[in-house]
Amino acid sequence: MALQRVALEIGMGTDIRGGDYTKAAVRALRDALWHNSLTVAHAVGKSSDDMQVEVLIGVPQPDKVDKTEVLKVLPHGSGVVKVVEGGLEIANETGSDKTVIAQAAAIVRLDL
């Protein structure tokens, strides 16, 4: 048996005020996951908990994302979180605050 990619889910999340990278990342992953209902695991005789999920997060400052908080979003299976440079950071008019936009990809694999 070998791990096979069975789904790719994509989402976007923001923190409008406060510049919280983790909040934006969590919202991006929720956006990716909460618009889908994966039934592929059951279709191939597996449990939802057999899914292995690689979460990729893109934000301008990757070191500001708490990977543990992002991982808590996964409802099933096990996962790893990788944070890379991406997304957007938009300062307000006075430069005293910013909006953070994060992108998320959840790559779902099963041992088939």
Short mmCIF file of C-alpha atoms in Angstrom, two decimals:
data_model
loop_
_atom_site.label_atom_id
_atom_site.label_comp_id
_atom_site.label_asym_id
_atom_site.label_seq_id
_atom_site.Cartn_x
_atom_site.Cartn_y
_atom_site.Cartn_z
CA MET A 1 0.00 0.00 0.00
CA ALA A 2 1.08 3.58 -0.62
CA LEU A 3 -0.22 7.01 0.28
CA GLN A 4 -2.34 8.42 -2.54
CA ARG A 5 -3.61 11.97 -2.82
CA VAL A 6 -7.39 11.82 -2.86
CA ALA A 7 -8.36 15.48 -2.39
CA LEU A 8 -7.03 19.02 -2.55
CA GLU A 9 -9.03 21.65 -0.71
CA ILE A 10 -8.24 25.37 -0.99
CA GLY A 11 -9.33 28.30 1.15
CA MET A 12 -8.69 31.89 2.14
CA GLY A 13 -8.94 33.57 5.53
CA THR A 14 -8.44 37.06 6.91
CA ASP A 15 -7.90 38.97 10.09
CA ILE A 16 -9.35 42.35 9.15
CA ARG A 17 -8.02 44.23 12.17
CA GLY A 18 -5.18 43.28 14.43
CA GLY A 19 -2.78 41.56 12.06
CA ASP A 20 -3.18 38.14 13.71
CA TYR A 21 -1.50 35.65 11.39
CA THR A 22 -2.74 32.58 13.25
CA LYS A 23 -6.34 33.80 13.16
CA ALA A 24 -6.11 34.37 9.40
CA ALA A 25 -4.50 30.94 8.90
CA VAL A 26 -7.16 29.14 10.97
CA ARG A 27 -9.90 30.89 9.02
CA ALA A 28 -8.26 29.93 5.72
CA LEU A 29 -8.12 26.25 6.67
CA ARG A 30 -11.73 26.33 7.88
CA ASP A 31 -12.72 27.90 4.57
CA ALA A 32 -10.97 25.07 2.74
CA LEU A 33 -12.52 22.29 4.82
CA TRP A 34 -16.00 23.50 5.72
CA HIS A 35 -17.25 23.72 2.13
CA ASN A 36 -16.70 20.02 1.52
CA SER A 37 -17.77 16.66 2.78
CA LEU A 38 -15.23 14.02 1.88
CA THR A 39 -16.76 10.59 1.50
CA VAL A 40 -13.83 9.06 -0.34
CA ALA A 41 -12.47 7.31 2.76
CA HIS A 42 -15.69 5.38 3.30
CA ALA A 43 -15.97 4.67 -0.43
CA VAL A 44 -12.66 2.77 -0.31
CA GLY A 45 -13.33 0.99 2.97
CA LYS A 46 -11.38 3.37 5.21
CA SER A 47 -12.31 5.56 8.16
CA SER A 48 -12.20 9.36 8.07
CA ASP A 49 -9.58 9.07 10.78
CA ASP A 50 -7.30 7.22 8.32
CA MET A 51 -6.85 10.44 6.35
CA GLN A 52 -3.43 12.05 6.48
CA VAL A 53 -3.62 15.78 5.78
CA GLU A 54 -0.79 18.06 4.76
CA VAL A 55 -1.81 21.65 5.47
CA LEU A 56 0.02 24.40 3.60
CA ILE A 57 -0.48 27.97 4.78
CA GLY A 58 0.75 31.04 2.91
CA VAL A 59 1.23 34.30 4.83
CA PRO A 60 3.70 37.19 4.52
CA GLN A 61 5.41 36.35 7.83
CA PRO A 62 5.34 32.55 8.29
CA ASP A 63 7.00 32.61 11.71
CA LYS A 64 3.96 34.41 13.17
CA VAL A 65 1.62 31.42 12.66
CA ASP A 66 1.00 29.02 15.55
CA LYS A 67 0.96 25.66 13.74
CA THR A 68 -0.61 23.91 16.74
CA GLU A 69 -3.67 26.17 16.57
CA VAL A 70 -4.03 25.58 12.83
CA LEU A 71 -3.78 21.81 13.27
CA LYS A 72 -6.65 21.87 15.79
CA VAL A 73 -9.00 22.75 12.92
CA LEU A 74 -8.75 19.27 11.34
CA PRO A 75 -11.90 17.33 12.25
CA HIS A 76 -10.54 13.91 11.22
CA GLY A 77 -7.29 12.14 10.58
CA SER A 78 -3.80 13.27 11.38
CA GLY A 79 -1.94 16.17 9.91
CA VAL A 80 1.11 18.32 9.57
CA VAL A 81 1.23 22.07 8.99
CA LYS A 82 3.79 23.81 6.80
CA VAL A 83 3.81 27.60 6.64
CA VAL A 84 5.37 29.38 3.67
CA GLU A 85 5.69 32.95 2.50
CA GLY A 86 2.60 34.10 0.62
CA GLY A 87 -0.69 35.85 1.24
CA LEU A 88 -1.04 39.59 1.75
CA GLU A 89 -0.56 42.18 4.45
CA ILE A 90 -2.42 45.48 3.95
CA ALA A 91 -1.67 48.42 6.28
CA ASN A 92 -4.44 50.83 7.25
CA GLU A 93 -4.22 54.50 6.31
CA THR A 94 -2.29 55.52 9.42
CA GLY A 95 -0.01 52.47 9.48
CA SER A 96 -1.19 51.61 12.99
CA ASP A 97 -2.96 48.38 12.04
CA LYS A 98 -3.11 45.86 9.22
CA THR A 99 -5.24 43.25 7.51
CA VAL A 100 -3.69 39.82 6.99
CA ILE A 101 -4.86 37.52 4.22
CA ALA A 102 -3.81 33.86 4.37
CA GLN A 103 -4.22 31.08 1.84
CA ALA A 104 -4.59 27.44 2.82
CA ALA A 105 -4.33 24.17 0.96
CA ALA A 106 -5.26 20.86 2.55
CA ILE A 107 -3.82 17.87 0.72
CA VAL A 108 -5.65 14.74 1.83
CA ARG A 109 -4.00 11.34 1.43
CA LEU A 110 -5.07 7.78 2.15
CA ASP A 111 -3.01 4.62 2.28
CA LEU A 112 -4.43 2.72 -0.70
#
